[in-house]
mmCIF file of C-alpha atoms in Angstrom:
data_model
loop_
_atom_site.group_PDB
_atom_site.id
_atom_site.type_symbol
_atom_site.label_atom_id
_atom_site.label_comp_id
_atom_site.label_asym_id
_atom_site.label_seq_id
_atom_site.Cartn_x
_atom_site.Cartn_y
_atom_site.Cartn_z
ATOM 1 C CA UNK X 1024 121.693 63.698 120.890
ATOM 2 C CA UNK X 1025 124.855 65.796 120.675
ATOM 3 C CA UNK X 1026 125.766 66.457 117.116
ATOM 4 C CA UNK X 1027 129.412 65.681 116.909
ATOM 5 C CA UNK X 1028 130.363 68.084 114.175
ATOM 6 C CA UNK X 1029 133.693 69.812 114.061
ATOM 7 C CA UNK X 1030 134.007 73.516 114.279
ATOM 8 C CA UNK X 1031 135.111 74.012 110.688
ATOM 9 C CA UNK X 1032 134.773 77.373 108.956
ATOM 10 C CA UNK X 1033 135.668 76.403 105.415
ATOM 11 C CA UNK X 1034 133.528 79.123 103.869
ATOM 12 C CA UNK X 1035 134.893 81.854 105.941
ATOM 13 C CA UNK X 1036 138.471 80.886 106.365
ATOM 14 C CA UNK X 1037 141.153 83.402 105.321
ATOM 15 C CA UNK X 1038 143.326 82.005 102.383
ATOM 16 C CA UNK X 1039 146.466 80.193 103.493
ATOM 17 C CA UNK X 1040 149.548 82.223 103.824
ATOM 18 C CA UNK X 1041 151.335 80.570 100.686
ATOM 19 C CA UNK X 1042 148.025 81.395 98.710
ATOM 20 C CA UNK X 1043 148.131 85.055 99.752
ATOM 21 C CA UNK X 1044 151.710 85.356 98.646
ATOM 22 C CA UNK X 1045 150.946 83.507 95.417
ATOM 23 C CA UNK X 1046 148.067 85.925 94.586
ATOM 24 C CA UNK X 1047 150.302 89.006 95.147
ATOM 25 C CA UNK X 1048 153.097 87.535 93.183
ATOM 26 C CA UNK X 1049 150.698 86.808 90.171
ATOM 27 C CA UNK X 1050 149.552 90.408 90.338
ATOM 28 C CA UNK X 1051 153.056 91.557 90.286
ATOM 29 C CA UNK X 1052 154.099 89.421 87.327
ATOM 30 C CA UNK X 1053 150.997 90.417 85.376
ATOM 31 C CA UNK X 1054 151.657 94.038 85.991
ATOM 32 C CA UNK X 1055 155.164 93.904 85.015
ATOM 33 C CA UNK X 1056 156.653 94.566 88.569
ATOM 34 C CA UNK X 1057 158.476 91.266 88.035
ATOM 35 C CA UNK X 1058 159.842 90.802 84.541
ATOM 36 C CA UNK X 1059 161.069 87.812 82.601
ATOM 37 C CA UNK X 1060 164.340 86.432 83.810
ATOM 38 C CA UNK X 1061 164.291 88.093 87.264
ATOM 39 C CA UNK X 1062 165.036 85.768 90.058
ATOM 40 C CA UNK X 1063 162.946 84.732 93.051
ATOM 41 C CA UNK X 1064 164.036 82.710 96.008
ATOM 42 C CA UNK X 1065 162.346 81.233 99.076
ATOM 43 C CA UNK X 1066 164.229 83.619 101.319
ATOM 44 C CA UNK X 1067 163.150 86.628 99.256
ATOM 45 C CA UNK X 1068 159.518 85.638 99.355
ATOM 46 C CA UNK X 1069 159.734 84.801 103.098
ATOM 47 C CA UNK X 1070 161.215 88.119 104.009
ATOM 48 C CA UNK X 1071 158.794 90.157 101.843
ATOM 49 C CA UNK X 1072 155.718 88.604 103.310
ATOM 50 C CA UNK X 1073 157.036 87.940 106.878
ATOM 51 C CA UNK X 1074 156.392 84.284 106.485
ATOM 52 C CA UNK X 1075 158.382 81.116 107.050
ATOM 53 C CA UNK X 1076 160.147 79.381 104.149
ATOM 54 C CA UNK X 1077 157.543 76.604 104.005
ATOM 55 C CA UNK X 1078 154.662 78.764 102.689
ATOM 56 C CA UNK X 1079 157.264 80.755 100.519
ATOM 57 C CA UNK X 1080 158.368 77.456 98.927
ATOM 58 C CA UNK X 1081 154.743 76.456 98.338
ATOM 59 C CA UNK X 1082 153.885 79.718 96.713
ATOM 60 C CA UNK X 1083 156.898 79.376 94.351
ATOM 61 C CA UNK X 1084 155.826 75.762 93.527
ATOM 62 C CA UNK X 1085 152.354 76.937 92.607
ATOM 63 C CA UNK X 1086 153.812 79.636 90.310
ATOM 64 C CA UNK X 1087 155.913 77.023 88.667
ATOM 65 C CA UNK X 1088 152.958 74.700 88.221
ATOM 66 C CA UNK X 1089 151.158 77.500 86.485
ATOM 67 C CA UNK X 1090 154.067 78.313 84.215
ATOM 68 C CA UNK X 1091 154.783 81.811 85.754
ATOM 69 C CA UNK X 1092 158.292 80.788 87.046
ATOM 70 C CA UNK X 1093 160.810 78.000 86.330
ATOM 71 C CA UNK X 1094 163.676 76.583 88.165
ATOM 72 C CA UNK X 1095 166.798 78.678 87.603
ATOM 73 C CA UNK X 1096 170.192 77.399 87.076
ATOM 74 C CA UNK X 1097 171.757 76.982 90.568
ATOM 75 C CA UNK X 1098 169.181 77.804 93.117
ATOM 76 C CA UNK X 1099 165.996 79.681 93.128
ATOM 77 C CA UNK X 1100 163.431 80.419 90.365
ATOM 78 C CA UNK X 1101 163.159 82.908 87.506
ATOM 79 C CA UNK X 1102 160.102 84.623 85.961
ATOM 80 C CA UNK X 1103 159.190 82.664 82.777
ATOM 81 C CA UNK X 1104 158.459 84.176 79.394
ATOM 82 C CA UNK X 1105 154.882 85.250 80.095
ATOM 83 C CA UNK X 1106 154.311 86.338 76.408
ATOM 84 C CA UNK X 1107 153.908 82.804 75.519
ATOM 85 C CA UNK X 1108 150.331 81.874 74.438
ATOM 86 C CA UNK X 1109 149.806 79.463 77.197
ATOM 87 C CA UNK X 1110 150.792 82.095 79.991
ATOM 88 C CA UNK X 1111 148.911 84.859 78.213
ATOM 89 C CA UNK X 1112 145.669 82.723 78.371
ATOM 90 C CA UNK X 1113 146.399 81.896 81.974
ATOM 91 C CA UNK X 1114 146.961 85.539 83.118
ATOM 92 C CA UNK X 1115 143.835 86.689 81.121
ATOM 93 C CA UNK X 1116 141.771 84.440 83.343
ATOM 94 C CA UNK X 1117 143.195 85.860 86.617
ATOM 95 C CA UNK X 1118 141.373 88.823 88.248
ATOM 96 C CA UNK X 1119 143.404 91.944 88.508
ATOM 97 C CA UNK X 1120 142.562 92.779 92.119
ATOM 98 C CA UNK X 1121 144.386 95.284 94.103
ATOM 99 C CA UNK X 1122 145.826 93.444 97.073
ATOM 100 C CA UNK X 1123 146.309 95.795 99.975
ATOM 101 C CA UNK X 1124 149.547 95.014 101.929
ATOM 102 C CA UNK X 1125 148.817 93.686 105.269
ATOM 103 C CA UNK X 1126 150.958 92.456 108.094
ATOM 104 C CA UNK X 1127 151.362 88.856 108.506
ATOM 105 C CA UNK X 1128 149.534 88.793 111.761
ATOM 106 C CA UNK X 1129 146.576 90.300 110.015
ATOM 107 C CA UNK X 1130 146.455 87.546 107.419
ATOM 108 C CA UNK X 1131 145.903 84.837 110.098
ATOM 109 C CA UNK X 1132 144.180 86.879 112.841
ATOM 110 C CA UNK X 1133 140.588 86.342 111.574
ATOM 111 C CA UNK X 1134 140.782 82.599 111.632
ATOM 112 C CA UNK X 1135 142.600 82.323 114.929
ATOM 113 C CA UNK X 1136 140.009 84.689 116.534
ATOM 114 C CA UNK X 1137 137.119 82.640 115.299
ATOM 115 C CA UNK X 1138 138.616 79.314 116.201
ATOM 116 C CA UNK X 1139 139.188 80.480 119.800
ATOM 117 C CA UNK X 1140 135.964 82.384 120.268
ATOM 118 C CA UNK X 1141 133.952 79.411 119.034
ATOM 119 C CA UNK X 1142 135.403 77.197 121.557
ATOM 120 C CA UNK X 1143 134.775 79.481 124.596
ATOM 121 C CA UNK X 1144 131.220 78.323 124.466
ATOM 122 C CA UNK X 1145 132.559 75.012 125.727
ATOM 123 C CA UNK X 1146 135.467 75.614 128.008
ATOM 124 C CA UNK X 1147 138.454 77.907 128.874
ATOM 125 C CA UNK X 1148 141.573 77.487 126.637
ATOM 126 C CA UNK X 1149 145.228 78.074 127.114
ATOM 127 C CA UNK X 1150 147.110 79.378 124.068
ATOM 128 C CA UNK X 1151 150.576 78.452 123.055
ATOM 129 C CA UNK X 1152 152.437 81.146 121.203
ATOM 130 C CA UNK X 1153 155.237 78.930 119.913
ATOM 131 C CA UNK X 1154 152.813 76.147 118.625
ATOM 132 C CA UNK X 1155 150.582 78.766 117.072
ATOM 133 C CA UNK X 1156 153.575 80.136 115.161
ATOM 134 C CA UNK X 1157 154.449 76.601 113.878
ATOM 135 C CA UNK X 1158 150.937 75.809 112.972
ATOM 136 C CA UNK X 1159 150.626 78.816 110.664
ATOM 137 C CA UNK X 1160 154.191 78.792 109.455
ATOM 138 C CA UNK X 1161 154.845 82.217 110.902
ATOM 139 C CA UNK X 1162 157.474 83.749 113.293
ATOM 140 C CA UNK X 1163 157.064 84.022 116.987
ATOM 141 C CA UNK X 1164 156.895 87.680 116.569
ATOM 142 C CA UNK X 1165 153.797 87.319 114.253
ATOM 143 C CA UNK X 1166 152.254 84.865 116.726
ATOM 144 C CA UNK X 1167 152.851 87.405 119.606
ATOM 145 C CA UNK X 1168 151.124 90.116 117.555
ATOM 146 C CA UNK X 1169 148.147 88.003 116.989
ATOM 147 C CA UNK X 1170 147.864 87.303 120.705
ATOM 148 C CA UNK X 1171 148.275 90.965 121.510
ATOM 149 C CA UNK X 1172 145.327 91.795 119.244
ATOM 150 C CA UNK X 1173 143.271 89.070 120.923
ATOM 151 C CA UNK X 1174 144.099 90.711 124.286
ATOM 152 C CA UNK X 1175 143.091 94.160 123.063
ATOM 153 C CA UNK X 1176 139.784 92.858 121.980
ATOM 154 C CA UNK X 1177 139.218 91.316 125.355
ATOM 155 C CA UNK X 1178 139.424 87.602 124.128
ATOM 156 C CA UNK X 1179 142.516 86.485 125.953
ATOM 157 C CA UNK X 1180 144.272 87.410 129.133
ATOM 158 C CA UNK X 1181 147.213 86.147 131.230
ATOM 159 C CA UNK X 1182 146.796 83.944 134.231
ATOM 160 C CA UNK X 1183 149.014 84.194 137.408
ATOM 161 C CA UNK X 1184 151.809 82.226 135.687
ATOM 162 C CA UNK X 1185 151.865 84.752 132.727
ATOM 163 C CA UNK X 1186 150.313 82.301 130.315
ATOM 164 C CA UNK X 1187 147.664 83.308 127.880
ATOM 165 C CA UNK X 1188 144.174 81.749 128.105
ATOM 166 C CA UNK X 1189 140.815 82.527 126.794
ATOM 167 C CA UNK X 1190 138.075 82.495 129.389
ATOM 168 C CA UNK X 1191 134.999 80.296 128.981
ATOM 169 C CA UNK X 1192 131.656 82.121 128.285
ATOM 170 C CA UNK X 1193 130.087 80.862 131.536
ATOM 171 C CA UNK X 1194 126.880 82.277 132.907
ATOM 172 C CA UNK X 1195 128.728 84.144 135.596
ATOM 173 C CA UNK X 1196 131.317 85.587 133.141
ATOM 174 C CA UNK X 1197 128.325 86.613 130.825
ATOM 175 C CA UNK X 1198 126.676 88.429 133.733
ATOM 176 C CA UNK X 1199 129.828 90.227 134.550
ATOM 177 C CA UNK X 1200 130.454 91.333 130.998
ATOM 178 C CA UNK X 1201 126.958 92.554 130.439
ATOM 179 C CA UNK X 1202 126.831 94.366 133.695
ATOM 180 C CA UNK X 1203 129.861 96.267 132.712
ATOM 181 C CA UNK X 1204 128.402 97.094 129.280
ATOM 182 C CA UNK X 1205 125.222 98.628 130.754
ATOM 183 C CA UNK X 1206 127.209 100.747 133.018
ATOM 184 C CA UNK X 1207 129.893 101.943 130.509
ATOM 185 C CA UNK X 1208 128.157 102.085 127.173
ATOM 186 C CA UNK X 1209 125.396 104.552 128.080
ATOM 187 C CA UNK X 1210 128.017 107.147 129.349
ATOM 188 C CA UNK X 1211 129.984 106.728 126.161
ATOM 189 C CA UNK X 1212 126.738 107.176 124.151
ATOM 190 C CA UNK X 1213 125.969 110.468 126.028
ATOM 191 C CA UNK X 1214 129.325 111.811 124.933
ATOM 192 C CA UNK X 1215 129.300 110.428 121.434
ATOM 193 C CA UNK X 1216 125.758 111.643 120.729
ATOM 194 C CA UNK X 1217 126.949 115.212 121.078
ATOM 195 C CA UNK X 1218 129.690 114.758 118.640
ATOM 196 C CA UNK X 1219 127.853 113.063 115.775
ATOM 197 C CA UNK X 1220 125.691 114.844 113.124
ATOM 198 C CA UNK X 1221 122.032 113.902 113.044
ATOM 199 C CA UNK X 1222 122.411 112.692 109.522
ATOM 200 C CA UNK X 1223 124.492 109.763 110.961
ATOM 201 C CA UNK X 1224 121.527 108.710 113.108
ATOM 202 C CA UNK X 1225 119.256 108.779 110.022
ATOM 203 C CA UNK X 1226 121.618 106.542 108.193
ATOM 204 C CA UNK X 1227 121.718 104.054 110.969
ATOM 205 C CA UNK X 1228 118.049 104.097 111.313
ATOM 206 C CA UNK X 1229 117.667 103.286 107.509
ATOM 207 C CA UNK X 1230 120.024 100.213 107.910
ATOM 208 C CA UNK X 1231 117.846 98.938 110.754
ATOM 209 C CA UNK X 1232 114.651 99.461 108.877
ATOM 210 C CA UNK X 1233 116.076 97.670 105.896
ATOM 211 C CA UNK X 1234 117.030 94.626 108.020
ATOM 212 C CA UNK X 1235 113.670 94.672 109.733
ATOM 213 C CA UNK X 1236 111.899 94.597 106.363
ATOM 214 C CA UNK X 1237 114.099 91.841 104.940
ATOM 215 C CA UNK X 1238 112.560 88.217 105.042
ATOM 216 C CA UNK X 1239 116.016 86.983 106.319
ATOM 217 C CA UNK X 1240 119.070 88.870 107.637
ATOM 218 C CA UNK X 1241 122.509 87.332 107.058
ATOM 219 C CA UNK X 1242 124.757 86.923 110.047
ATOM 220 C CA UNK X 1243 127.206 89.308 108.440
ATOM 221 C CA UNK X 1244 124.639 92.044 108.309
ATOM 222 C CA UNK X 1245 123.766 91.415 112.074
ATOM 223 C CA UNK X 1246 127.380 91.745 112.841
ATOM 224 C CA UNK X 1247 127.639 94.969 111.016
ATOM 225 C CA UNK X 1248 124.508 96.462 112.719
ATOM 226 C CA UNK X 1249 125.931 95.520 116.174
ATOM 227 C CA UNK X 1250 129.243 97.224 115.079
ATOM 228 C CA UNK X 1251 127.527 100.349 113.920
ATOM 229 C CA UNK X 1252 125.809 101.017 117.395
ATOM 230 C CA UNK X 1253 128.149 99.504 119.857
ATOM 231 C CA UNK X 1254 131.503 100.173 118.387
ATOM 232 C CA UNK X 1255 131.434 102.754 115.527
ATOM 233 C CA UNK X 1256 128.948 105.144 117.206
ATOM 234 C CA UNK X 1257 130.542 104.890 120.665
ATOM 235 C CA UNK X 1258 134.019 105.509 119.155
ATOM 236 C CA UNK X 1259 132.869 109.219 118.801
ATOM 237 C CA UNK X 1260 132.666 109.734 122.592
ATOM 238 C CA UNK X 1261 136.155 111.472 122.568
ATOM 239 C CA UNK X 1262 137.268 109.880 125.878
ATOM 240 C CA UNK X 1263 139.926 107.327 124.954
ATOM 241 C CA UNK X 1264 140.281 105.939 128.528
ATOM 242 C CA UNK X 1265 136.545 105.296 128.542
ATOM 243 C CA UNK X 1266 136.650 103.628 125.146
ATOM 244 C CA UNK X 1267 139.354 101.319 126.294
ATOM 245 C CA UNK X 1268 137.202 100.326 129.229
ATOM 246 C CA UNK X 1269 134.109 99.907 126.906
ATOM 247 C CA UNK X 1270 136.071 97.667 124.580
ATOM 248 C CA UNK X 1271 137.112 95.017 127.221
ATOM 249 C CA UNK X 1272 133.589 93.625 127.797
ATOM 250 C CA UNK X 1273 132.816 93.800 124.161
ATOM 251 C CA UNK X 1274 134.641 90.475 123.462
ATOM 252 C CA UNK X 1275 130.853 89.416 123.478
ATOM 253 C CA UNK X 1276 130.436 91.006 120.112
ATOM 254 C CA UNK X 1277 133.153 88.926 118.761
ATOM 255 C CA UNK X 1278 131.373 85.816 120.149
ATOM 256 C CA UNK X 1279 128.158 86.977 118.499
ATOM 257 C CA UNK X 1280 130.045 86.751 115.044
ATOM 258 C CA UNK X 1281 130.057 82.994 115.742
ATOM 259 C CA UNK X 1282 126.925 82.584 117.635
ATOM 260 C CA UNK X 1283 124.663 84.382 115.015
ATOM 261 C CA UNK X 1284 125.731 81.827 112.337
ATOM 262 C CA UNK X 1285 125.238 78.876 114.621
ATOM 263 C CA UNK X 1286 121.941 79.874 116.042
ATOM 264 C CA UNK X 1287 120.216 81.606 113.049
ATOM 265 C CA UNK X 1288 116.999 79.702 113.457
ATOM 266 C CA UNK X 1289 116.570 80.317 117.208
ATOM 267 C CA UNK X 1290 114.245 83.248 116.861
ATOM 268 C CA UNK X 1291 111.703 83.940 114.211
ATOM 269 C CA UNK X 1292 113.293 87.415 113.681
ATOM 270 C CA UNK X 1293 116.315 88.913 115.346
ATOM 271 C CA UNK X 1294 115.242 90.609 118.701
ATOM 272 C CA UNK X 1295 117.903 93.181 118.919
ATOM 273 C CA UNK X 1296 116.873 94.955 115.690
ATOM 274 C CA UNK X 1297 113.788 96.678 117.120
ATOM 275 C CA UNK X 1298 115.684 97.475 120.330
ATOM 276 C CA UNK X 1299 118.529 99.153 118.309
ATOM 277 C CA UNK X 1300 115.842 100.965 116.261
ATOM 278 C CA UNK X 1301 114.308 102.399 119.493
ATOM 279 C CA UNK X 1302 117.724 103.697 120.601
ATOM 280 C CA UNK X 1303 118.427 105.342 117.293
ATOM 281 C CA UNK X 1304 114.994 106.839 116.896
ATOM 282 C CA UNK X 1305 115.447 108.570 120.398
ATOM 283 C CA UNK X 1306 118.863 109.874 119.258
ATOM 284 C CA UNK X 1307 117.452 111.096 115.965
ATOM 285 C CA UNK X 1308 114.843 113.010 117.932
ATOM 286 C CA UNK X 1309 117.273 114.447 120.303
ATOM 287 C CA UNK X 1310 116.013 112.440 123.301
ATOM 288 C CA UNK X 1311 119.388 111.381 124.777
ATOM 289 C CA UNK X 1312 118.194 110.244 128.111
ATOM 290 C CA UNK X 1313 115.563 108.003 126.652
ATOM 291 C CA UNK X 1314 118.192 106.640 124.141
ATOM 292 C CA UNK X 1315 120.528 105.807 127.111
ATOM 293 C CA UNK X 1316 117.513 104.105 129.075
ATOM 294 C CA UNK X 1317 116.737 102.071 125.845
ATOM 295 C CA UNK X 1318 120.396 101.051 125.565
ATOM 296 C CA UNK X 1319 120.447 99.770 129.120
ATOM 297 C CA UNK X 1320 117.230 97.843 128.509
ATOM 298 C CA UNK X 1321 118.669 96.418 125.365
ATOM 299 C CA UNK X 1322 121.769 95.123 127.148
ATOM 300 C CA UNK X 1323 119.972 93.763 130.112
ATOM 301 C CA UNK X 1324 117.568 91.737 127.963
ATOM 302 C CA UNK X 1325 120.424 90.633 125.535
ATOM 303 C CA UNK X 1326 122.199 88.986 128.398
ATOM 304 C CA UNK X 1327 119.774 86.146 128.687
ATOM 305 C CA UNK X 1328 119.575 85.741 124.895
ATOM 306 C CA UNK X 1329 123.345 85.479 124.709
ATOM 307 C CA UNK X 1330 123.289 82.716 127.347
ATOM 308 C CA UNK X 1331 120.615 80.796 125.302
ATOM 309 C CA UNK X 1332 122.715 80.967 122.256
ATOM 310 C CA UNK X 1333 125.871 79.821 124.040
ATOM 311 C CA UNK X 1334 124.044 76.914 125.569
ATOM 312 C CA UNK X 1335 122.648 75.903 122.239
ATOM 313 C CA UNK X 1336 126.072 76.008 120.575
ATOM 314 C CA UNK X 1337 127.738 74.179 123.491
ATOM 315 C CA UNK X 1338 125.107 71.281 123.165
ATOM 316 C CA UNK X 1339 125.576 70.881 119.426
ATOM 317 C CA UNK X 1340 129.318 71.054 118.636
ATOM 318 C CA UNK X 1341 132.526 69.218 119.227
ATOM 319 C CA UNK X 1342 135.423 71.279 117.970
ATOM 320 C CA UNK X 1343 138.291 69.804 116.156
ATOM 321 C CA UNK X 1344 141.518 69.675 118.019
ATOM 322 C CA UNK X 1345 144.064 72.417 117.387
ATOM 323 C CA UNK X 1346 147.713 72.045 118.478
ATOM 324 C CA UNK X 1347 148.008 75.582 120.041
ATOM 325 C CA UNK X 1348 145.030 75.376 122.119
ATOM 326 C CA UNK X 1349 144.766 73.281 125.396
ATOM 327 C CA UNK X 1350 141.437 72.885 127.114
ATOM 328 C CA UNK X 1351 141.582 73.920 130.786
#
């Protein structure tokens, strides 16, 4: 019987835009970048974080609730007296973490990517930029940047009417993507292997051996091990045109991020780990031709496993509706 669960990623969702703005503002108040009496407005916050006024307003309301700002005379807010006992205790409880400045599209991209990729196991989807912007409270420019990144990663493309869509992971599409990979990746590996020190292969081997020895490997670790071989190592090939070609069918790696979590009990142990290890051992021993042959074999047998994972997910989920996605 089909499990009608929603595709919700509550444990992996990025913080809402207002919360990310709030966290940075708390850090700035705590470190003295904003001092008592300084004024803040929705417009200032919106412009600083490239967000709309709705999440900016919510961030200020949260700060007011926590006693860090208060309504100013006229319009806007002003920084409260943070030397008061209550605020001092509050601030002492907040972690002083460095928040790296990121573009607005980077703040929402991981969630958008996962929501779209998780649904391609079921169907193809059209993406509406304008509704995407409204849904996340960002500008059309930010939404356009998100879609551009999705295109760069091979997740979306334009149809004949110049509308964006994410193609379903059908059997024919999987066959095409894997065929491209086992043609292109060995060539990139040949070039990369000559530019990477042998110590790098030793490090990759250790990572794989640790995973093979572990009783259970988290999906995040599986993602990282896939990235180390198929993305990070191949990125040393030195041929940028080849790398762009390699990256297009690697939208599958993004899909695996979701599939590994949803099908963790499909195999007793993850089959790709010994296959990766064979590739790296050959590289470590200078057997480049054998490493390329092992890579081709790995990709050929991975094709069927990927299809099994996708079918299992398609039979077990019913994704929640999202306003910016239309099923085709």
